[in-house]
Tab-separated table of C-alpha atoms and ligand atoms in Angstrom:
chain	number	residue	atom	x	y	z
A	1	UNK	CA	-14.227	-55.659	-24.417
A	2	UNK	CA	-11.581	-54.550	-26.906
A	3	UNK	CA	-12.065	-57.440	-29.334
A	4	UNK	CA	-15.794	-56.783	-29.711
A	5	UNK	CA	-15.141	-53.079	-30.193
A	6	UNK	CA	-12.353	-53.816	-32.703
A	7	UNK	CA	-14.695	-55.936	-34.829
A	8	UNK	CA	-17.019	-52.990	-35.391
A	9	UNK	CA	-14.543	-51.215	-37.658
A	10	UNK	CA	-11.827	-53.786	-38.434
A	11	UNK	CA	-12.724	-57.004	-40.332
A	12	UNK	CA	-12.332	-59.848	-37.819
A	13	UNK	CA	-11.075	-57.306	-35.278
A	14	UNK	CA	-7.459	-57.656	-36.437
A	15	UNK	CA	-5.169	-56.221	-39.070
A	16	UNK	CA	-3.684	-59.588	-39.925
A	17	UNK	CA	-5.668	-62.867	-39.774
A	18	UNK	CA	-3.231	-64.991	-37.731
A	19	UNK	CA	-3.701	-62.546	-34.822
A	20	UNK	CA	-7.379	-63.574	-34.435
A	21	UNK	CA	-6.602	-66.961	-32.779
A	22	UNK	CA	-8.824	-68.849	-35.294
A	23	UNK	CA	-6.405	-71.776	-35.008
A	24	UNK	CA	-6.747	-72.102	-31.227
A	25	UNK	CA	-10.063	-70.465	-30.319
A	26	UNK	CA	-10.676	-67.888	-27.636
A	27	UNK	CA	-10.274	-64.114	-27.611
A	28	UNK	CA	-6.934	-62.663	-28.685
A	29	UNK	CA	-4.827	-60.739	-26.191
A	30	UNK	CA	-4.551	-57.024	-26.818
A	31	UNK	CA	-0.950	-56.130	-26.045
A	32	UNK	CA	-0.069	-52.808	-24.398
A	33	UNK	CA	3.723	-53.070	-24.320
A	34	UNK	CA	6.726	-55.337	-24.416
A	35	UNK	CA	9.969	-55.502	-22.455
A	36	UNK	CA	12.755	-57.874	-23.466
A	37	UNK	CA	11.333	-61.425	-23.526
A	38	UNK	CA	7.931	-60.351	-22.145
A	39	UNK	CA	4.711	-58.743	-23.356
A	40	UNK	CA	1.898	-57.270	-21.258
A	41	UNK	CA	-1.810	-57.387	-22.122
A	42	UNK	CA	-4.559	-54.821	-21.560
A	43	UNK	CA	-5.539	-56.605	-18.322
A	44	UNK	CA	-2.040	-56.092	-16.953
A	45	UNK	CA	-0.980	-59.757	-17.324
A	46	UNK	CA	2.695	-60.453	-18.112
A	47	UNK	CA	3.629	-63.218	-20.556
A	48	UNK	CA	6.877	-64.791	-21.658
A	49	UNK	CA	6.675	-64.122	-25.412
A	50	UNK	CA	7.489	-66.722	-28.078
A	51	UNK	CA	5.548	-64.976	-30.873
A	52	UNK	CA	8.162	-62.208	-31.229
A	53	UNK	CA	5.792	-60.455	-33.644
A	54	UNK	CA	6.159	-63.578	-35.898
A	55	UNK	CA	9.932	-63.260	-36.102
A	56	UNK	CA	11.308	-59.686	-36.172
A	57	UNK	CA	12.160	-59.331	-32.469
A	58	UNK	CA	15.387	-61.310	-32.276
A	59	UNK	CA	16.651	-58.736	-29.739
A	60	UNK	CA	13.462	-58.847	-27.671
A	61	UNK	CA	10.953	-56.043	-27.149
A	62	UNK	CA	11.980	-52.366	-26.830
A	63	UNK	CA	15.743	-52.994	-27.074
A	64	UNK	CA	17.236	-49.688	-25.814
A	65	UNK	CA	19.580	-49.172	-28.774
A	66	UNK	CA	16.822	-49.909	-31.285
A	67	UNK	CA	14.432	-47.509	-29.536
A	68	UNK	CA	17.145	-44.832	-29.419
A	69	UNK	CA	17.856	-45.250	-33.148
A	70	UNK	CA	14.159	-44.784	-33.974
A	71	UNK	CA	13.879	-41.756	-31.665
A	72	UNK	CA	16.960	-40.110	-33.209
A	73	UNK	CA	15.712	-40.741	-36.753
A	74	UNK	CA	12.219	-39.433	-35.971
A	75	UNK	CA	13.651	-36.235	-34.493
A	76	UNK	CA	15.291	-35.517	-37.847
A	77	UNK	CA	12.058	-36.053	-39.779
A	78	UNK	CA	10.181	-39.269	-40.523
A	79	UNK	CA	10.481	-39.505	-44.327
A	80	UNK	CA	11.816	-37.495	-47.251
A	81	UNK	CA	10.983	-39.442	-50.403
A	82	UNK	CA	14.597	-38.912	-51.348
A	83	UNK	CA	17.730	-41.086	-50.975
A	84	UNK	CA	19.532	-41.024	-47.611
A	85	UNK	CA	23.025	-42.209	-46.605
A	86	UNK	CA	21.493	-44.630	-44.105
A	87	UNK	CA	20.003	-46.658	-46.976
A	88	UNK	CA	23.465	-47.025	-48.529
A	89	UNK	CA	24.941	-48.171	-45.218
A	90	UNK	CA	22.159	-50.729	-44.660
A	91	UNK	CA	22.512	-52.058	-48.215
A	92	UNK	CA	26.301	-52.341	-47.768
A	93	UNK	CA	25.806	-54.166	-44.449
A	94	UNK	CA	23.257	-56.624	-45.881
A	95	UNK	CA	25.348	-57.310	-49.004
A	96	UNK	CA	28.372	-57.973	-46.774
A	97	UNK	CA	26.419	-60.567	-44.744
A	98	UNK	CA	24.158	-62.302	-47.273
A	99	UNK	CA	26.194	-64.444	-49.712
A	100	UNK	CA	24.041	-63.983	-52.855
A	101	UNK	CA	23.331	-60.275	-52.345
A	102	UNK	CA	25.392	-58.120	-54.718
A	103	UNK	CA	22.592	-55.538	-54.919
A	104	UNK	CA	19.518	-54.862	-52.795
A	105	UNK	CA	16.214	-53.006	-53.051
A	106	UNK	CA	14.435	-51.996	-49.844
A	107	UNK	CA	10.626	-52.324	-49.608
A	108	UNK	CA	8.092	-52.133	-46.759
A	109	UNK	CA	6.875	-55.724	-46.416
A	110	UNK	CA	7.824	-59.318	-47.154
A	111	UNK	CA	4.874	-59.522	-49.530
A	112	UNK	CA	6.344	-56.726	-51.640
A	113	UNK	CA	9.764	-58.342	-51.530
A	114	UNK	CA	8.521	-61.714	-52.801
A	115	UNK	CA	6.107	-60.206	-55.334
A	116	UNK	CA	8.857	-57.995	-56.769
A	117	UNK	CA	11.486	-60.750	-56.856
A	118	UNK	CA	9.061	-62.932	-58.822
A	119	UNK	CA	8.315	-60.108	-61.298
A	120	UNK	CA	12.058	-59.545	-61.729
A	121	UNK	CA	12.682	-63.257	-62.365
A	122	UNK	CA	9.903	-63.359	-64.974
A	123	UNK	CA	11.354	-60.320	-66.756
A	124	UNK	CA	14.942	-61.590	-66.584
A	125	UNK	CA	14.061	-65.046	-67.994
A	126	UNK	CA	11.189	-63.991	-70.299
A	127	UNK	CA	9.221	-66.893	-68.776
A	128	UNK	CA	6.012	-66.894	-66.684
A	129	UNK	CA	5.664	-70.088	-64.599
A	130	UNK	CA	6.608	-70.004	-60.911
A	131	UNK	CA	7.209	-73.152	-58.826
A	132	UNK	CA	6.440	-72.855	-55.106
A	133	UNK	CA	6.122	-75.430	-52.330
A	134	UNK	CA	2.957	-76.605	-50.586
A	135	UNK	CA	2.793	-74.895	-47.191
A	136	UNK	CA	5.355	-72.218	-47.928
A	137	UNK	CA	4.061	-68.661	-47.568
A	138	UNK	CA	5.532	-65.767	-49.525
A	139	UNK	CA	3.053	-63.030	-48.592
A	140	UNK	CA	-0.368	-62.421	-50.077
A	141	UNK	CA	0.334	-61.229	-53.647
A	142	UNK	CA	-2.142	-62.935	-56.006
A	143	UNK	CA	0.192	-65.506	-57.553
A	144	UNK	CA	1.639	-66.533	-54.181
A	145	UNK	CA	-1.578	-67.698	-52.515
A	146	UNK	CA	-1.661	-71.165	-54.073
A	147	UNK	CA	-1.549	-73.740	-51.224
A	148	UNK	CA	0.157	-71.168	-49.023
A	149	UNK	CA	1.041	-71.630	-45.359
A	150	UNK	CA	0.744	-69.301	-42.354
A	151	UNK	CA	-2.699	-67.728	-42.035
A	152	UNK	CA	-3.972	-69.466	-45.189
A	153	UNK	CA	-3.181	-72.820	-43.557
A	154	UNK	CA	-4.271	-71.703	-40.074
A	155	UNK	CA	-7.684	-70.685	-41.388
A	156	UNK	CA	-7.755	-73.804	-43.634
A	157	UNK	CA	-8.594	-71.542	-46.586
A	158	UNK	CA	-8.536	-73.448	-49.917
A	159	UNK	CA	-6.406	-70.563	-51.263
A	160	UNK	CA	-8.190	-67.304	-51.687
A	161	UNK	CA	-11.178	-66.047	-53.662
A	162	UNK	CA	-10.384	-62.948	-55.681
A	163	UNK	CA	-7.338	-64.481	-57.367
A	164	UNK	CA	-8.114	-64.857	-61.105
A	165	UNK	CA	-7.684	-68.432	-62.350
A	166	UNK	CA	-5.174	-67.128	-64.868
A	167	UNK	CA	-2.865	-65.900	-62.100
A	168	UNK	CA	-3.091	-69.139	-60.114
A	169	UNK	CA	-2.459	-71.126	-63.320
A	170	UNK	CA	1.022	-69.604	-63.551
A	171	UNK	CA	1.934	-71.008	-60.128
A	172	UNK	CA	2.831	-74.688	-59.859
A	173	UNK	CA	2.840	-76.202	-56.354
A	174	UNK	CA	4.990	-79.178	-55.341
A	175	UNK	CA	5.660	-80.821	-51.960
A	176	UNK	CA	8.500	-79.390	-49.834
A	177	UNK	CA	11.550	-81.682	-49.572
A	178	UNK	CA	10.472	-83.635	-52.685
A	179	UNK	CA	13.338	-83.380	-55.162
A	180	UNK	CA	11.774	-85.808	-57.666
A	181	UNK	CA	8.627	-83.670	-57.870
A	182	UNK	CA	10.709	-80.578	-58.623
A	183	UNK	CA	12.734	-82.417	-61.285
A	184	UNK	CA	9.526	-83.719	-62.893
A	185	UNK	CA	7.902	-80.267	-63.028
A	186	UNK	CA	11.027	-78.642	-64.470
A	187	UNK	CA	11.203	-81.409	-67.107
A	188	UNK	CA	7.495	-81.168	-67.925
A	189	UNK	CA	7.582	-77.350	-68.141
A	190	UNK	CA	10.895	-77.317	-69.974
A	191	UNK	CA	11.885	-73.711	-70.698
A	192	UNK	CA	8.721	-72.200	-69.156
A	193	UNK	CA	9.716	-71.865	-65.481
A	194	UNK	CA	10.906	-68.369	-64.548
A	195	UNK	CA	11.679	-69.149	-60.918
A	196	UNK	CA	11.519	-71.627	-58.080
A	197	UNK	CA	10.749	-69.813	-54.834
A	198	UNK	CA	11.277	-71.576	-51.520
A	199	UNK	CA	11.500	-70.895	-47.819
A	200	UNK	CA	14.877	-72.663	-47.313
A	201	UNK	CA	13.649	-73.565	-43.827
A	202	UNK	CA	9.855	-73.592	-43.907
A	203	UNK	CA	8.405	-71.471	-41.102
A	204	UNK	CA	4.800	-71.270	-42.257
A	205	UNK	CA	3.713	-74.870	-41.836
A	206	UNK	CA	5.386	-74.849	-38.519
A	207	UNK	CA	9.162	-75.265	-38.796
A	208	UNK	CA	10.249	-77.816	-41.402
A	209	UNK	CA	13.993	-78.126	-42.134
A	210	UNK	CA	15.287	-79.007	-45.604
A	211	UNK	CA	16.318	-82.665	-45.931
A	212	UNK	CA	20.010	-83.287	-46.563
A	213	UNK	CA	20.784	-82.228	-50.142
A	214	UNK	CA	17.388	-80.655	-50.848
A	215	UNK	CA	18.648	-77.075	-51.186
A	216	UNK	CA	21.769	-78.010	-53.156
A	217	UNK	CA	19.541	-80.163	-55.362
A	218	UNK	CA	17.285	-77.176	-56.039
A	219	UNK	CA	20.374	-75.150	-56.930
A	220	UNK	CA	21.529	-77.731	-59.483
A	221	UNK	CA	18.073	-78.300	-61.009
A	222	UNK	CA	17.327	-74.582	-61.432
A	223	UNK	CA	20.804	-73.971	-62.865
A	224	UNK	CA	20.202	-76.682	-65.486
A	225	UNK	CA	16.661	-75.450	-66.231
A	226	UNK	CA	17.707	-71.801	-66.587
A	227	UNK	CA	15.230	-70.870	-63.826
A	228	UNK	CA	15.968	-68.273	-61.138
A	229	UNK	CA	16.302	-69.742	-57.619
A	230	UNK	CA	14.712	-67.441	-55.031
A	231	UNK	CA	15.248	-68.069	-51.307
A	232	UNK	CA	12.477	-66.420	-49.322
A	233	UNK	CA	14.466	-65.646	-46.174
A	234	UNK	CA	11.965	-63.204	-44.679
A	235	UNK	CA	11.973	-65.438	-41.574
A	236	UNK	CA	15.390	-67.160	-41.777
A	237	UNK	CA	17.416	-64.093	-42.839
A	238	UNK	CA	19.628	-62.925	-39.941
A	239	UNK	CA	17.632	-65.407	-37.777
A	240	UNK	CA	19.354	-68.799	-38.245
A	241	UNK	CA	22.801	-67.343	-39.094
A	242	UNK	CA	24.269	-63.927	-39.879
A	243	UNK	CA	23.913	-64.768	-43.576
A	244	UNK	CA	20.684	-66.703	-43.120
A	245	UNK	CA	19.980	-70.137	-44.582
A	246	UNK	CA	22.357	-69.601	-47.491
A	247	UNK	CA	25.200	-69.332	-44.963
A	248	UNK	CA	23.914	-72.132	-42.708
A	249	UNK	CA	23.412	-74.596	-45.585
A	250	UNK	CA	26.096	-73.201	-47.915
A	251	UNK	CA	23.741	-72.911	-50.902
A	252	UNK	CA	23.621	-69.650	-52.856
A	253	UNK	CA	20.351	-68.687	-54.616
A	254	UNK	CA	20.128	-66.095	-57.392
A	255	UNK	CA	17.735	-63.842	-55.459
A	256	UNK	CA	16.790	-63.534	-51.796
A	257	UNK	CA	13.798	-61.985	-50.011
A	258	UNK	CA	14.489	-60.522	-46.556
A	259	UNK	CA	12.350	-58.890	-43.863
A	260	UNK	CA	11.303	-59.241	-40.217
A	261	UNK	CA	14.671	-59.135	-38.346
A	262	UNK	CA	16.009	-56.784	-41.050
A	263	UNK	CA	13.657	-54.029	-39.899
A	264	UNK	CA	14.123	-54.596	-36.171
A	265	UNK	CA	10.339	-54.494	-35.744
A	266	UNK	CA	9.605	-51.651	-38.142
A	267	UNK	CA	8.090	-52.037	-41.637
A	268	UNK	CA	11.189	-52.908	-43.654
A	269	UNK	CA	11.905	-55.741	-46.074
A	270	UNK	CA	14.141	-56.187	-49.091
A	271	UNK	CA	14.984	-58.313	-52.082
A	272	UNK	CA	18.428	-58.664	-53.549
A	273	UNK	CA	20.826	-60.938	-55.353
A	274	UNK	CA	22.936	-61.121	-58.498
A	275	UNK	CA	23.743	-57.675	-59.894
A	276	UNK	CA	22.981	-58.781	-63.461
A	277	UNK	CA	19.410	-59.625	-62.401
A	278	UNK	CA	18.881	-56.735	-59.968
A	279	UNK	CA	19.967	-54.216	-62.633
A	280	UNK	CA	16.787	-55.077	-64.566
A	281	UNK	CA	14.941	-53.051	-61.907
A	282	UNK	CA	13.806	-49.492	-62.644
A	283	UNK	CA	15.338	-46.984	-62.906
A	284	UNK	CA	18.439	-49.007	-63.897
A	285	UNK	CA	16.341	-51.331	-66.050
A	286	UNK	CA	12.786	-51.764	-67.354
A	287	UNK	CA	11.130	-53.724	-64.492
A	288	UNK	CA	8.938	-51.357	-62.509
A	289	UNK	CA	8.774	-51.568	-58.717
A	290	UNK	CA	8.406	-48.669	-56.262
A	291	UNK	CA	7.332	-47.590	-52.757
A	292	UNK	CA	6.613	-44.262	-51.062
A	293	UNK	CA	8.144	-45.312	-47.741
A	294	UNK	CA	10.710	-47.773	-49.047
A	295	UNK	CA	13.952	-47.357	-47.094
A	296	UNK	CA	12.180	-45.211	-44.521
A	297	UNK	CA	14.753	-43.570	-42.180
A	298	UNK	CA	13.091	-44.859	-38.981
A	299	UNK	CA	12.942	-48.444	-40.245
A	300	UNK	CA	16.482	-48.227	-41.619
A	301	UNK	CA	17.645	-46.905	-38.235
A	302	UNK	CA	15.948	-49.770	-36.398
A	303	UNK	CA	17.356	-52.311	-38.868
A	304	UNK	CA	20.912	-51.031	-38.658
A	305	UNK	CA	20.775	-50.917	-34.849
A	306	UNK	CA	19.527	-54.525	-34.879
A	307	UNK	CA	22.138	-55.907	-37.283
A	308	UNK	CA	24.917	-54.283	-35.243
A	309	UNK	CA	23.871	-56.421	-32.257
A	310	UNK	CA	23.866	-59.668	-34.231
A	311	UNK	CA	27.387	-61.092	-33.931
A	312	UNK	CA	28.633	-64.718	-34.059
A	313	UNK	CA	28.338	-64.924	-30.290
A	314	UNK	CA	24.669	-63.906	-30.443
A	315	UNK	CA	23.917	-66.841	-32.746
A	316	UNK	CA	25.714	-69.264	-30.426
A	317	UNK	CA	23.584	-67.946	-27.543
A	318	UNK	CA	20.379	-68.317	-29.571
A	319	UNK	CA	21.381	-71.824	-30.682
A	320	UNK	CA	22.031	-72.855	-27.067
A	321	UNK	CA	18.733	-71.451	-25.809
A	322	UNK	CA	16.836	-73.118	-28.655
A	323	UNK	CA	18.465	-76.486	-27.977
A	324	UNK	CA	17.775	-76.142	-24.248
A	325	UNK	CA	14.098	-75.448	-24.860
A	326	UNK	CA	13.824	-78.340	-27.326
A	327	UNK	CA	15.372	-80.691	-24.745
A	328	UNK	CA	12.868	-79.566	-22.122
A	329	UNK	CA	9.873	-80.019	-24.416
A	330	UNK	CA	11.019	-83.442	-25.645
A	331	UNK	CA	11.736	-84.653	-22.110
A	332	UNK	CA	8.164	-83.828	-21.107
A	333	UNK	CA	6.652	-85.458	-24.222
A	334	UNK	CA	8.571	-88.630	-23.313
A	335	UNK	CA	7.811	-88.466	-19.597
A	336	UNK	CA	4.052	-88.273	-20.130
A	337	UNK	CA	3.952	-90.463	-23.240
A	338	UNK	CA	2.529	-87.666	-25.370
A	339	UNK	CA	3.010	-88.341	-29.103
A	340	UNK	CA	4.661	-85.397	-30.782
A	341	UNK	CA	7.825	-83.995	-32.253
A	342	UNK	CA	9.807	-80.756	-32.050
A	343	UNK	CA	11.212	-79.336	-35.286
A	344	UNK	CA	13.873	-76.725	-34.633
A	345	UNK	CA	16.465	-74.763	-36.574
A	346	UNK	CA	18.421	-72.364	-34.372
A	347	UNK	CA	16.017	-70.153	-32.425
A	348	UNK	CA	12.867	-71.027	-34.388
A	349	UNK	CA	10.905	-74.137	-33.472
A	350	UNK	CA	7.512	-75.806	-33.645
A	351	UNK	CA	5.881	-78.447	-31.454
A	352	UNK	CA	3.715	-80.834	-33.520
A	353	UNK	CA	1.399	-83.121	-31.525
A	354	UNK	CA	0.336	-86.607	-32.580
A	355	UNK	CA	2.908	-87.097	-35.326
A	356	UNK	CA	6.313	-88.747	-35.361
A	357	UNK	CA	8.048	-86.590	-37.921
A	358	UNK	CA	7.155	-83.622	-40.129
A	359	UNK	CA	9.053	-83.176	-43.391
A	360	UNK	CA	6.337	-81.546	-45.527
A	361	UNK	CA	2.931	-79.840	-45.409
A	362	UNK	CA	0.920	-83.078	-45.649
A	363	UNK	CA	2.657	-84.472	-42.561
A	364	UNK	CA	2.215	-81.133	-40.731
A	365	UNK	CA	-1.503	-81.200	-41.483
A	366	UNK	CA	-1.769	-84.603	-39.743
A	367	UNK	CA	-0.775	-82.993	-36.434
A	368	UNK	CA	-3.344	-82.925	-33.613
A	369	UNK	CA	-4.780	-79.384	-33.731
A	370	UNK	CA	-7.174	-79.886	-30.821
A	371	UNK	CA	-4.310	-80.865	-28.519
A	372	UNK	CA	-2.311	-77.915	-29.852
A	373	UNK	CA	-5.205	-75.563	-28.928
A	374	UNK	CA	-5.313	-77.037	-25.384
A	375	UNK	CA	-1.509	-76.651	-25.218
A	376	UNK	CA	-1.695	-73.015	-26.344
A	377	UNK	CA	-4.292	-72.082	-23.718
A	378	UNK	CA	-2.605	-74.166	-21.046
A	379	UNK	CA	0.663	-72.337	-21.606
A	380	UNK	CA	-1.148	-68.982	-21.624
A	381	UNK	CA	-2.700	-69.805	-18.225
A	382	UNK	CA	0.862	-70.413	-17.013
A	383	UNK	CA	2.167	-67.085	-18.351
A	384	UNK	CA	3.666	-68.259	-21.642
A	385	UNK	CA	2.456	-66.721	-24.936
A	386	UNK	CA	3.096	-69.305	-27.684
A	387	UNK	CA	2.176	-68.559	-31.347
A	388	UNK	CA	-1.635	-69.089	-31.658
A	389	UNK	CA	-1.364	-71.497	-34.595
A	390	UNK	CA	-0.018	-75.028	-35.138
A	391	UNK	CA	1.382	-73.806	-38.456
A	392	UNK	CA	3.693	-71.081	-37.227
A	393	UNK	CA	7.142	-70.929	-35.651
A	394	UNK	CA	7.921	-70.015	-32.060
A	395	UNK	CA	10.909	-67.703	-31.733
A	396	UNK	CA	13.488	-67.074	-29.003
A	397	UNK	CA	15.274	-63.742	-28.655
A	398	UNK	CA	18.581	-62.791	-27.063
A	399	UNK	CA	16.458	-61.817	-24.038
A	400	UNK	CA	15.436	-65.484	-23.552
A	401	UNK	CA	18.081	-66.603	-21.049
A	402	UNK	CA	18.292	-69.802	-18.990
A	403	UNK	CA	15.570	-68.542	-16.631
A	404	UNK	CA	13.094	-67.853	-19.421
A	405	UNK	CA	13.767	-71.210	-21.070
A	406	UNK	CA	13.356	-73.013	-17.749
A	407	UNK	CA	10.096	-71.171	-17.088
A	408	UNK	CA	8.699	-72.252	-20.477
A	409	UNK	CA	9.798	-75.865	-19.908
A	410	UNK	CA	8.240	-75.867	-16.438
A	411	UNK	CA	4.959	-74.456	-17.787
A	412	UNK	CA	4.907	-77.182	-20.440
A	413	UNK	CA	5.531	-79.894	-17.865
A	414	UNK	CA	2.716	-78.583	-15.656
A	415	UNK	CA	0.375	-78.473	-18.663
A	416	UNK	CA	1.339	-82.025	-19.694
A	417	UNK	CA	0.714	-83.291	-16.137
A	418	UNK	CA	-2.746	-81.746	-16.234
A	419	UNK	CA	-3.412	-82.890	-19.829
A	420	UNK	CA	-2.602	-86.530	-19.022
A	421	UNK	CA	-3.682	-86.825	-15.393
A	422	UNK	CA	-6.573	-84.357	-15.551
B	501	LIG	P1	4.752	-59.600	-44.736
B	501	LIG	O1	4.102	-59.096	-45.987
B	501	LIG	O2	3.749	-60.173	-43.745
B	501	LIG	O3	5.710	-58.595	-44.092
B	501	LIG	O4	5.718	-60.822	-45.136
B	501	LIG	C1	5.180	-61.896	-45.869
B	501	LIG	C2	6.058	-63.121	-45.689
B	501	LIG	C3	6.897	-63.489	-46.719
B	501	LIG	N1	7.703	-64.582	-46.610
B	501	LIG	C4	7.705	-65.335	-45.484
B	501	LIG	C5	8.603	-66.530	-45.403
B	501	LIG	C6	6.861	-64.987	-44.387
B	501	LIG	O5	6.867	-65.759	-43.276
B	501	LIG	C7	6.033	-63.852	-44.487
B	501	LIG	C8	5.106	-63.429	-43.362
B	501	LIG	N2	4.991	-64.347	-42.264
B	501	LIG	C9	3.739	-64.316	-41.519
B	501	LIG	C10	3.763	-65.345	-40.384
B	501	LIG	N3	4.607	-66.459	-40.575
B	501	LIG	C11	3.464	-62.955	-40.995
B	501	LIG	C12	2.426	-62.885	-39.919
B	501	LIG	C13	1.150	-62.288	-40.418
B	501	LIG	O6	0.728	-62.626	-41.561
B	501	LIG	O7	0.565	-61.500	-39.654
């Protein structure tokens, strides 16, 4: 049994906690390969995949042009530790698409992107306090683990041991979508807040969209307070629009964190924004940040091949598929009288059971986790691999056509029939 064997040398048998199915119980699938909208496990079972590696695979698994780009790059050598033209082209492409990005630094993970953006904001403002939102997850750097989402929420960890109280004390946590709370904190900490960091659409408490005016309100408040506004678009970047949430909601932050889709499934992330802030970064400026494999040619190749495929038409297709799936899920909830709600933005969505609406982490935490676990396993039995946590987002790819959406809706209806009628 692979999971037992894995646990002998890997803590918890996984290299990232959310993969261990702690939120739904059971033994995690070990995946052997993926093709388009499907993944295959070590027992040869085929599943319609809505995990999408937690967001990167907007083109589906093993997209031929992404695979070819990685093959071609690898054949020329995997890494040089020196600048390459491909990094310039990717930076130019990202800065052309992402409204706030005048300059960009490539890193290898979303955690590095968020950690570095926060350090940059602290240096640029000469301040130390960071405001984040309950349930938002910005990777696992020490200061970011206060009331985080994703695996921290899934495992119901209070935060994390090992983070010195002094670090946590610099992070102030307020409820998502609560403009008054943000205004109060910025007033109270007048002149001490370096940055407000937010997932413009929360994806780590399940999907939670910003209320009307929330993002523009954050923009105004941070402007007035002299604090840097950081959009963590590691999930939403290139996912909910070509220019991410800042294009979809027409609100421009000072800095942005990007990842997942940007790397096309390889380890690539980035942070970018106003040139006057980014130029504080070494070697242009004094703020140190570095990475052996930053801008790695294989990851840059995969990212460029992915962005090339993401045109306006692609986003219309993803929007349509997402809306179709939401309609199917909601129709079944209504038909069987199952309390629940679907939160969706574009091709990322979450099904919350037992609650009427979810606008922040407290409301997400009220959702019925036991029913979610039964839902997860019920869908798996019917060939659909949904994210194994009530606090994550399900993702559609361009490979999820009408047939795939119908299959997922049918599986949900069959599960609901069984759940209600036994
Ligand atoms: P990574 O360090 O995992 O590449 O990125 C951290 C990160 C930063 N910001 C946001 C908004 C994120 O969602 C993430 C990572 N997301 C989780 C799941 N939602 C990654 C899955 C995992 O931890 O295995």
